[in-house]
Short mmCIF file of C-alpha atoms and ligand atoms in Angstrom, two decimals:
data_model
loop_
_atom_site.label_atom_id
_atom_site.label_comp_id
_atom_site.label_asym_id
_atom_site.label_seq_id
_atom_site.Cartn_x
_atom_site.Cartn_y
_atom_site.Cartn_z
CA MET A 1 -0.39 -29.34 2.50
CA ASN A 2 -4.08 -29.88 3.19
CA ALA A 3 -5.09 -33.07 1.43
CA PRO A 4 -8.88 -32.92 1.00
CA GLN A 5 -9.45 -36.27 2.79
CA THR A 6 -7.80 -35.07 6.03
CA HIS A 7 -10.86 -33.00 6.98
CA PRO A 8 -13.83 -35.36 6.61
CA SER A 9 -16.32 -32.86 8.02
CA MET A 10 -15.35 -30.13 5.57
CA PRO A 11 -13.06 -31.50 2.88
CA LEU A 12 -11.14 -29.02 0.77
CA ALA A 13 -11.20 -28.79 -2.99
CA ARG A 14 -8.63 -30.87 -4.87
CA ARG A 15 -6.81 -27.75 -5.99
CA LEU A 16 -5.56 -27.22 -2.44
CA ALA A 17 -3.42 -30.32 -2.88
CA LEU A 18 -1.67 -28.50 -5.73
CA VAL A 19 -0.46 -25.41 -3.87
CA LYS A 20 1.63 -24.74 -0.81
CA PRO A 21 1.84 -21.64 1.36
CA SER A 22 4.15 -18.90 0.04
CA ALA A 23 7.60 -19.54 1.53
CA THR A 24 8.38 -15.83 1.65
CA LEU A 25 5.17 -14.90 3.45
CA ALA A 26 5.61 -17.88 5.79
CA VAL A 27 8.96 -16.47 6.96
CA THR A 28 7.39 -13.04 7.43
CA ALA A 29 4.65 -14.61 9.57
CA ALA A 30 7.13 -16.68 11.62
CA THR A 31 9.23 -13.56 12.28
CA ALA A 32 6.19 -11.61 13.45
CA MET A 33 5.16 -14.44 15.77
CA LEU A 34 8.61 -14.77 17.36
CA ARG A 35 8.84 -11.01 17.85
CA GLN A 36 5.46 -11.08 19.55
CA GLN A 37 6.96 -13.62 21.95
CA GLY A 38 9.66 -11.07 22.73
CA LYS A 39 12.46 -12.58 20.61
CA ASP A 40 14.97 -10.22 19.03
CA VAL A 41 14.68 -11.63 15.50
CA VAL A 42 16.73 -10.10 12.69
CA ASP A 43 14.51 -10.21 9.63
CA PHE A 44 16.36 -11.01 6.41
CA GLY A 45 13.26 -12.76 5.16
CA THR A 46 10.71 -10.21 4.15
CA GLY A 47 11.01 -8.91 0.61
CA GLU A 48 9.76 -5.40 1.19
CA PRO A 49 11.44 -2.01 1.53
CA ASP A 50 11.81 -0.94 5.15
CA PHE A 51 11.20 2.70 4.12
CA ASP A 52 7.90 4.41 4.75
CA THR A 53 5.78 5.35 1.74
CA PRO A 54 6.82 8.86 0.59
CA GLU A 55 4.76 11.70 2.11
CA HIS A 56 3.35 13.08 -1.15
CA ILE A 57 1.87 9.66 -1.93
CA LYS A 58 0.27 9.36 1.49
CA ALA A 59 -1.08 12.92 1.17
CA ALA A 60 -2.83 11.99 -2.07
CA ALA A 61 -4.57 9.13 -0.29
CA VAL A 62 -5.71 11.40 2.53
CA ALA A 63 -7.01 13.93 0.01
CA ALA A 64 -8.87 11.19 -1.89
CA MET A 65 -10.56 10.03 1.29
CA ALA A 66 -11.49 13.60 2.22
CA ALA A 67 -12.94 14.10 -1.25
CA GLY A 68 -15.12 11.01 -0.84
CA GLN A 69 -13.32 8.80 -3.32
CA THR A 70 -14.51 5.84 -1.32
CA LYS A 71 -16.78 4.12 -3.81
CA TYR A 72 -16.37 1.39 -6.40
CA THR A 73 -14.32 2.48 -9.37
CA PRO A 74 -14.21 0.88 -12.81
CA VAL A 75 -12.94 -2.68 -12.34
CA GLY A 76 -9.59 -2.09 -14.04
CA GLY A 77 -8.90 1.25 -12.35
CA THR A 78 -9.96 4.88 -12.64
CA ALA A 79 -9.37 6.80 -15.86
CA ALA A 80 -6.79 8.88 -13.99
CA LEU A 81 -4.87 5.81 -12.86
CA LYS A 82 -4.93 4.21 -16.29
CA GLN A 83 -3.60 7.44 -17.75
CA ALA A 84 -0.87 7.55 -15.07
CA ILE A 85 0.17 3.99 -15.98
CA VAL A 86 0.24 4.92 -19.67
CA THR A 87 2.38 7.97 -18.84
CA LYS A 88 4.76 5.91 -16.72
CA LEU A 89 5.25 3.24 -19.37
CA ALA A 90 6.08 5.92 -21.95
CA ARG A 91 8.37 7.90 -19.64
CA ASP A 92 10.30 5.07 -17.99
CA ASN A 93 10.13 2.23 -20.49
CA GLN A 94 9.64 3.93 -23.88
CA LEU A 95 6.49 1.87 -24.37
CA THR A 96 3.38 3.33 -25.95
CA TYR A 97 0.16 1.83 -24.69
CA GLY A 98 -3.42 3.16 -24.71
CA SER A 99 -5.73 3.32 -21.70
CA ASP A 100 -7.60 0.29 -23.00
CA GLU A 101 -4.37 -1.69 -23.02
CA VAL A 102 -3.68 -1.40 -19.28
CA ILE A 103 -5.38 -2.73 -16.16
CA ALA A 104 -4.72 -2.14 -12.46
CA SER A 105 -5.01 -5.01 -9.98
CA CYS A 106 -4.60 -5.59 -6.25
CA GLY A 107 -0.79 -5.93 -6.33
CA GLY A 108 1.62 -7.39 -8.84
CA LYS A 109 0.83 -10.83 -7.50
CA HIS A 110 -2.82 -10.34 -8.39
CA SER A 111 -1.85 -8.98 -11.82
CA LEU A 112 0.19 -12.11 -12.55
CA ALA A 113 -2.40 -14.53 -11.17
CA THR A 114 -5.13 -12.89 -13.25
CA ALA A 115 -2.95 -12.84 -16.37
CA PHE A 116 -2.18 -16.55 -15.96
CA LEU A 117 -5.88 -17.35 -15.55
CA ALA A 118 -6.67 -15.34 -18.66
CA LEU A 119 -3.98 -16.99 -20.81
CA PHE A 120 -3.32 -20.54 -19.66
CA GLN A 121 -5.18 -23.78 -19.15
CA GLU A 122 -4.68 -27.52 -18.74
CA GLY A 123 -2.07 -28.80 -21.16
CA ASP A 124 -0.18 -25.51 -21.39
CA GLU A 125 3.41 -25.30 -20.26
CA VAL A 126 5.24 -22.14 -19.22
CA ILE A 127 9.00 -21.73 -18.93
CA VAL A 128 10.19 -20.37 -15.59
CA PRO A 129 13.94 -19.73 -15.33
CA ALA A 130 15.28 -20.86 -11.93
CA PRO A 131 15.94 -19.58 -9.33
CA PHE A 132 12.49 -18.04 -9.54
CA TRP A 133 10.13 -16.10 -7.30
CA VAL A 134 8.25 -18.66 -5.23
CA SER A 135 4.75 -17.76 -6.39
CA TYR A 136 5.14 -18.25 -10.17
CA ALA A 137 5.01 -22.04 -10.01
CA ASP A 138 1.99 -22.25 -7.73
CA MET A 139 0.09 -19.53 -9.59
CA LEU A 140 0.66 -21.34 -12.88
CA VAL A 141 -0.50 -24.66 -11.42
CA LEU A 142 -3.65 -22.99 -10.09
CA ALA A 143 -4.34 -21.78 -13.63
CA GLY A 144 -4.01 -25.38 -14.85
CA ALA A 145 -0.63 -24.85 -16.51
CA LYS A 146 2.59 -26.72 -15.89
CA PRO A 147 5.70 -24.73 -14.97
CA ILE A 148 8.76 -25.90 -16.86
CA ILE A 149 11.61 -24.99 -14.54
CA VAL A 150 14.78 -24.21 -16.48
CA PRO A 151 17.90 -24.03 -14.31
CA THR A 152 20.38 -21.24 -14.96
CA ASP A 153 24.09 -21.31 -14.29
CA GLU A 154 25.39 -19.60 -11.16
CA ARG A 155 28.67 -18.81 -12.95
CA GLY A 156 26.66 -17.13 -15.70
CA GLY A 157 25.02 -14.80 -13.17
CA PHE A 158 21.88 -16.99 -13.07
CA ARG A 159 20.77 -15.59 -16.42
CA LEU A 160 18.77 -17.66 -18.87
CA THR A 161 20.73 -18.21 -22.07
CA PRO A 162 19.10 -18.35 -25.51
CA ALA A 163 20.37 -21.94 -25.90
CA ALA A 164 18.77 -23.04 -22.60
CA LEU A 165 15.53 -21.32 -23.58
CA GLU A 166 15.52 -22.95 -27.01
CA ALA A 167 16.25 -26.38 -25.52
CA ALA A 168 13.33 -26.08 -23.08
CA ILE A 169 10.70 -25.38 -25.73
CA GLY A 170 8.57 -28.48 -26.17
CA PRO A 171 5.33 -28.76 -28.15
CA ARG A 172 3.15 -27.61 -25.24
CA VAL A 173 5.24 -24.64 -24.18
CA ARG A 174 3.33 -21.41 -24.72
CA ALA A 175 5.19 -18.79 -22.75
CA VAL A 176 8.27 -17.74 -20.83
CA ILE A 177 8.40 -15.58 -17.72
CA LEU A 178 11.18 -13.00 -17.65
CA ASN A 179 11.83 -11.26 -14.35
CA SER A 180 14.60 -8.69 -14.73
CA PRO A 181 15.94 -7.80 -12.21
CA SER A 182 14.91 -11.02 -10.57
CA ASN A 183 13.80 -12.20 -7.20
CA PRO A 184 15.69 -13.98 -5.57
CA VAL A 185 19.05 -13.52 -7.35
CA GLY A 186 18.91 -9.99 -8.75
CA ALA A 187 19.76 -11.34 -12.21
CA ALA A 188 19.12 -8.69 -14.86
CA TYR A 189 19.47 -8.87 -18.63
CA ASP A 190 21.29 -6.21 -20.62
CA ALA A 191 20.22 -5.09 -24.08
CA ASP A 192 22.32 -7.69 -25.90
CA GLU A 193 21.03 -10.50 -23.72
CA LEU A 194 17.44 -9.35 -24.14
CA GLY A 195 17.99 -9.13 -27.89
CA ALA A 196 19.32 -12.69 -28.05
CA LEU A 197 16.42 -14.05 -25.97
CA SER A 198 13.99 -12.07 -28.15
CA ASP A 199 15.28 -13.85 -31.25
CA VAL A 200 14.30 -17.20 -29.75
CA ILE A 201 10.97 -15.86 -28.44
CA ALA A 202 10.10 -14.38 -31.84
CA HIS A 203 11.29 -17.36 -33.85
CA ARG A 204 9.40 -19.89 -31.68
CA GLY A 205 6.27 -17.74 -31.30
CA LEU A 206 6.31 -17.76 -27.49
CA LEU A 207 4.32 -15.45 -25.30
CA VAL A 208 6.50 -13.45 -22.93
CA ILE A 209 5.44 -12.20 -19.53
CA SER A 210 7.83 -9.52 -18.35
CA ASP A 211 7.67 -9.12 -14.57
CA ASP A 212 9.18 -5.69 -14.03
CA VAL A 213 8.47 -5.16 -10.34
CA TYR A 214 12.17 -4.48 -9.56
CA GLU A 215 12.86 -2.46 -12.73
CA ARG A 216 13.81 0.72 -10.87
CA LEU A 217 16.18 -0.99 -8.45
CA THR A 218 19.48 -1.60 -10.28
CA TYR A 219 23.10 -1.04 -9.21
CA GLY A 220 26.54 -0.19 -10.41
CA GLY A 221 25.31 1.80 -13.38
CA PHE A 222 23.26 -1.08 -14.79
CA VAL A 223 20.32 0.33 -16.74
CA GLN A 224 17.38 -1.98 -17.26
CA ARG A 225 16.14 -1.66 -20.84
CA HIS A 226 12.72 -3.04 -21.68
CA ILE A 227 12.56 -6.05 -23.94
CA LEU A 228 9.57 -4.54 -25.76
CA ALA A 229 11.30 -1.20 -26.31
CA LEU A 230 14.18 -3.12 -27.91
CA ARG A 231 11.88 -5.42 -29.89
CA PRO A 232 8.49 -3.72 -30.40
CA GLU A 233 7.43 -6.46 -32.81
CA LEU A 234 7.02 -8.76 -29.77
CA ARG A 235 4.23 -6.58 -28.37
CA PRO A 236 1.31 -8.67 -29.67
CA GLN A 237 2.70 -11.66 -27.78
CA ALA A 238 3.78 -9.90 -24.57
CA LEU A 239 2.41 -8.77 -21.24
CA VAL A 240 4.17 -6.18 -19.08
CA VAL A 241 3.51 -6.59 -15.35
CA SER A 242 4.67 -4.21 -12.69
CA SER A 243 3.81 -2.99 -9.22
CA LEU A 244 4.15 -0.02 -6.93
CA SER A 245 5.22 -2.23 -4.02
CA LYS A 246 8.98 -2.11 -4.41
CA SER A 247 9.73 1.14 -6.28
CA TYR A 248 7.60 3.34 -4.04
CA ALA A 249 7.68 1.35 -0.78
CA MET A 250 3.97 0.58 -1.10
CA THR A 251 3.74 -3.14 -0.38
CA GLY A 252 0.74 -2.80 1.91
CA TRP A 253 -1.29 -0.63 -0.46
CA ARG A 254 -1.65 -3.44 -3.02
CA LEU A 255 -1.37 -2.01 -6.48
CA GLY A 256 -0.02 -3.76 -9.54
CA TYR A 257 -0.73 -3.30 -13.23
CA THR A 258 -0.52 -5.05 -16.56
CA ALA A 259 -0.11 -3.72 -20.09
CA GLY A 260 -0.76 -5.84 -23.13
CA PRO A 261 -3.02 -6.60 -26.06
CA LYS A 262 -6.51 -5.16 -25.66
CA HIS A 263 -8.33 -8.51 -25.71
CA VAL A 264 -6.14 -9.92 -22.90
CA ILE A 265 -6.63 -6.80 -20.78
CA ALA A 266 -10.41 -7.04 -21.36
CA ALA A 267 -10.33 -10.73 -20.34
CA MET A 268 -8.45 -9.84 -17.17
CA ALA A 269 -11.10 -7.20 -16.40
CA THR A 270 -13.81 -9.85 -16.84
CA LEU A 271 -12.03 -12.11 -14.35
CA GLN A 272 -11.47 -9.27 -11.87
CA GLY A 273 -15.08 -8.19 -12.26
CA GLN A 274 -16.15 -11.59 -10.96
CA GLN A 275 -13.46 -11.97 -8.34
CA THR A 276 -12.17 -8.82 -6.67
CA SER A 277 -13.72 -5.82 -8.48
CA ASN A 278 -11.47 -2.74 -8.48
CA PRO A 279 -8.29 -2.28 -6.44
CA CYS A 280 -8.87 -0.04 -3.39
CA SER A 281 -10.07 3.39 -4.56
CA ILE A 282 -7.84 5.25 -2.11
CA THR A 283 -4.79 3.25 -3.12
CA GLN A 284 -5.55 4.16 -6.73
CA ALA A 285 -5.41 7.88 -5.92
CA ALA A 286 -2.10 7.33 -4.13
CA ALA A 287 -0.83 5.39 -7.13
CA VAL A 288 -1.56 8.33 -9.46
CA ALA A 289 0.58 10.52 -7.20
CA ALA A 290 3.33 7.89 -7.10
CA LEU A 291 3.49 7.33 -10.84
CA THR A 292 3.14 10.96 -11.96
CA GLY A 293 4.57 12.89 -8.99
CA PRO A 294 8.22 13.57 -8.11
CA GLN A 295 10.39 10.52 -8.71
CA GLU A 296 13.35 11.55 -6.52
CA CYS A 297 12.14 9.28 -3.72
CA ILE A 298 13.17 6.25 -5.77
CA GLY A 299 16.74 7.50 -6.14
CA GLN A 300 16.96 8.17 -2.42
CA MET A 301 15.83 4.66 -1.50
CA LEU A 302 18.05 3.19 -4.19
CA ALA A 303 21.14 4.95 -2.84
CA GLU A 304 20.52 3.39 0.55
CA PHE A 305 19.91 -0.07 -0.95
CA ALA A 306 23.16 0.29 -2.91
CA ARG A 307 25.13 1.00 0.28
CA ARG A 308 23.60 -2.01 2.00
CA ARG A 309 24.22 -4.25 -1.01
CA VAL A 310 27.93 -3.46 -0.92
CA TYR A 311 28.07 -4.10 2.81
CA VAL A 312 26.30 -7.48 2.62
CA LEU A 313 28.43 -8.63 -0.31
CA GLU A 314 31.58 -7.72 1.63
CA ARG A 315 30.41 -9.65 4.65
CA LEU A 316 29.50 -12.68 2.51
CA ALA A 317 32.87 -12.58 0.76
CA ALA A 318 34.52 -12.96 4.18
CA LEU A 319 32.63 -16.20 4.93
CA PRO A 320 34.63 -19.31 4.07
CA GLU A 321 33.27 -21.48 1.26
CA VAL A 322 30.29 -19.23 0.59
CA THR A 323 29.78 -18.10 -3.01
CA CYS A 324 27.40 -15.36 -4.06
CA VAL A 325 26.62 -13.85 -7.45
CA PRO A 326 26.62 -10.05 -7.04
CA PRO A 327 23.07 -8.99 -7.91
CA ARG A 328 22.51 -6.44 -10.66
CA GLY A 329 19.20 -5.42 -9.16
CA ALA A 330 16.36 -5.91 -6.63
CA PHE A 331 17.30 -6.07 -2.91
CA TYR A 332 18.30 -9.65 -2.32
CA VAL A 333 21.48 -11.68 -2.21
CA PHE A 334 21.34 -15.42 -2.75
CA PRO A 335 24.44 -17.09 -1.33
CA ASN A 336 25.26 -20.73 -1.99
CA LEU A 337 25.81 -22.54 1.33
CA ARG A 338 26.35 -26.01 -0.12
CA ALA A 339 29.56 -26.42 1.93
CA TYR A 340 27.57 -26.21 5.16
CA LEU A 341 24.97 -28.83 4.28
CA GLY A 342 25.17 -32.52 5.06
CA ARG A 343 26.41 -31.82 8.59
CA THR A 344 24.84 -32.17 12.01
CA VAL A 345 25.09 -29.44 14.61
CA GLY A 346 23.53 -29.31 18.07
CA GLY A 347 20.99 -31.98 17.16
CA TYR A 348 20.06 -30.27 13.88
CA GLU A 349 20.62 -32.31 10.76
CA LEU A 350 21.38 -29.81 8.01
CA ARG A 351 20.41 -31.74 4.89
CA SER A 352 19.03 -28.82 2.95
CA ALA A 353 18.69 -25.07 2.90
CA SER A 354 15.38 -25.30 4.75
CA ASP A 355 17.06 -27.24 7.58
CA LEU A 356 19.70 -24.53 7.69
CA ALA A 357 17.07 -21.76 7.72
CA ALA A 358 15.23 -23.55 10.55
CA TYR A 359 18.50 -23.76 12.49
CA LEU A 360 19.28 -20.08 11.93
CA ILE A 361 15.93 -18.88 13.20
CA ALA A 362 15.75 -21.30 16.13
CA GLU A 363 19.30 -20.89 17.41
CA TYR A 364 20.34 -17.45 16.18
CA ASN A 365 17.05 -15.55 15.81
CA LEU A 366 17.95 -14.93 12.18
CA ALA A 367 15.15 -15.16 9.59
CA VAL A 368 16.13 -16.00 6.00
CA VAL A 369 14.20 -17.74 3.24
CA ALA A 370 15.42 -21.20 2.22
CA GLY A 371 16.22 -21.70 -1.45
CA GLU A 372 14.07 -24.79 -2.09
CA ASP A 373 10.89 -22.99 -3.11
CA PHE A 374 12.94 -20.72 -5.38
CA GLY A 375 14.22 -23.86 -7.12
CA ALA A 376 17.68 -23.71 -5.49
CA PRO A 377 18.04 -26.18 -2.60
CA THR A 378 21.56 -25.22 -1.49
CA HIS A 379 20.98 -21.46 -1.28
CA ILE A 380 19.36 -19.06 1.14
CA ARG A 381 17.87 -15.67 0.34
CA ILE A 382 18.85 -12.63 2.34
CA SER A 383 16.81 -9.49 1.87
CA TYR A 384 18.88 -6.38 2.53
CA ALA A 385 15.82 -4.15 2.58
CA THR A 386 16.45 -3.56 6.25
CA SER A 387 18.47 -1.06 8.27
CA MET A 388 22.28 -1.05 8.39
CA GLY A 389 22.11 -1.80 12.11
CA GLU A 390 20.02 -4.90 11.52
CA LEU A 391 22.25 -5.96 8.64
CA GLU A 392 25.34 -5.79 10.84
CA LYS A 393 23.62 -7.74 13.59
CA GLY A 394 22.25 -10.36 11.20
CA MET A 395 25.51 -10.85 9.32
CA ASP A 396 27.31 -11.29 12.66
CA ARG A 397 24.80 -13.97 13.56
CA LEU A 398 25.21 -15.72 10.21
CA ALA A 399 28.99 -15.66 10.55
CA ARG A 400 28.78 -17.13 14.06
CA ALA A 401 26.34 -19.83 12.95
CA LEU A 402 28.52 -20.89 10.02
CA ARG A 403 31.59 -20.98 12.26
CA THR A 404 29.75 -23.28 14.64
CA ILE A 405 28.59 -25.53 11.81
CA ALA A 406 32.09 -25.74 10.37
CA SER A 407 33.76 -26.44 13.70
N1 PMP B 1 6.96 -10.35 -8.77
C1 PMP B 1 8.07 -10.56 -8.04
C2 PMP B 1 9.29 -11.05 -8.71
C3 PMP B 1 8.07 -10.31 -6.67
O1 PMP B 1 9.17 -10.52 -5.95
C4 PMP B 1 6.88 -9.87 -6.06
C5 PMP B 1 6.96 -9.74 -4.57
N2 PMP B 1 6.18 -9.09 -3.91
C6 PMP B 1 5.75 -9.63 -6.87
C7 PMP B 1 5.83 -9.90 -8.22
C8 PMP B 1 4.46 -9.14 -6.36
O2 PMP B 1 4.53 -8.03 -5.56
P1 PMP B 1 3.22 -7.27 -5.10
O3 PMP B 1 2.10 -8.24 -5.14
O4 PMP B 1 3.51 -6.75 -3.75
O5 PMP B 1 3.01 -6.17 -6.10
N1 LIG B 2 7.93 -10.62 -3.09
C1 LIG B 2 8.29 -10.48 -1.73
C2 LIG B 2 9.23 -11.60 -1.35
O1 LIG B 2 9.67 -12.34 -2.19
C3 LIG B 2 7.09 -10.36 -0.84
C4 LIG B 2 6.42 -11.62 -0.43
C5 LIG B 2 5.75 -12.27 -1.59
O2 LIG B 2 4.80 -11.72 -2.10
O3 LIG B 2 6.28 -13.32 -1.99
O4 LIG B 2 9.56 -11.73 -0.20
#
């Protein structure tokens, strides 16, 4: 962390002492660096589909460029994109929003950061069920709010229970973040569970931020219902956030969006208007094609993820003393490696998941993300959004490493 006083000639603002680099992006960067040095790193770190963006989406971008759609657009997105988002929310989520109730941003991360800045300030507390995606806590702190991390039970599939939610609500708590399916555990709430959480949310007057970026990626027949479709009366106190990154293999294009009450969406547009202006105009044209064009591409990618999920779970089940909750969605598994911590191997003291992750990348060229920054210090995250060949190679390496540690 860069404490301001460590650079006397150009000290940093105090807020830099409050945030740390994203653990997920740090692993992605470390992998790229080692590969540049010629190392054969298996990348289980990066949380992005390995598939290319579907052709019809790329074609729309090329056409937009050819047609000169290379200028500023309205800050919150073109009319066509807003309409496409409205259409998508109605088609996929049974949610009716107007064009003035949606805003496009430069990725789901930007949508969430802008929403937090619009809603929260010093003194506010926001409930974040753990394990949680690494960026929620830091983004909340940057907005002045305090994340209230609420642990969930591994045996309960890492799902927040209504009782745990209720117990976490203190006088300063304003909101809860729901991420279903979740990163990093793939926890997803069914209709009954969403209904029970909604009762608490409604009764206690909480805001709810529904991070739906993995909504299309669910397995084993699990269908993700939307909390607001089940409980429309929560709409005035809810924001829906989603992204094209995961569903359409568009991580690099940077397009996320938010739906919610008109005054919040307008506030987010004010912030964006002073910070980033519109998301890339060409990306917006591609996003219209993604959201309104053929949707079969999602099913094709999902079928491949499903195959890989089964394979990785089988391999994990064969590892002694490793437990892993089978994910209902997303493309991660989050095994508990507690049994392998507290040991020393080849000069490496494995006190925590990050020590273990450091050992795996240094000695086995295997990149995983340590659980600490997800709020789970004895776990590691494996992304199976990579080819079967790489999965086999990486799981072999993990098995060998654990055998060595145990021996
Ligand atoms: N929410 C969750 C839970 C995520 O895992 C991610 C990861 N990328 C995002 C939001 C943001 O994604 P993006 O900025 O690529 O849309
Ligand atoms: N969400 C992905 C991950 O968890 C991408 C990196 C990031 O934005 O955190 O790996």
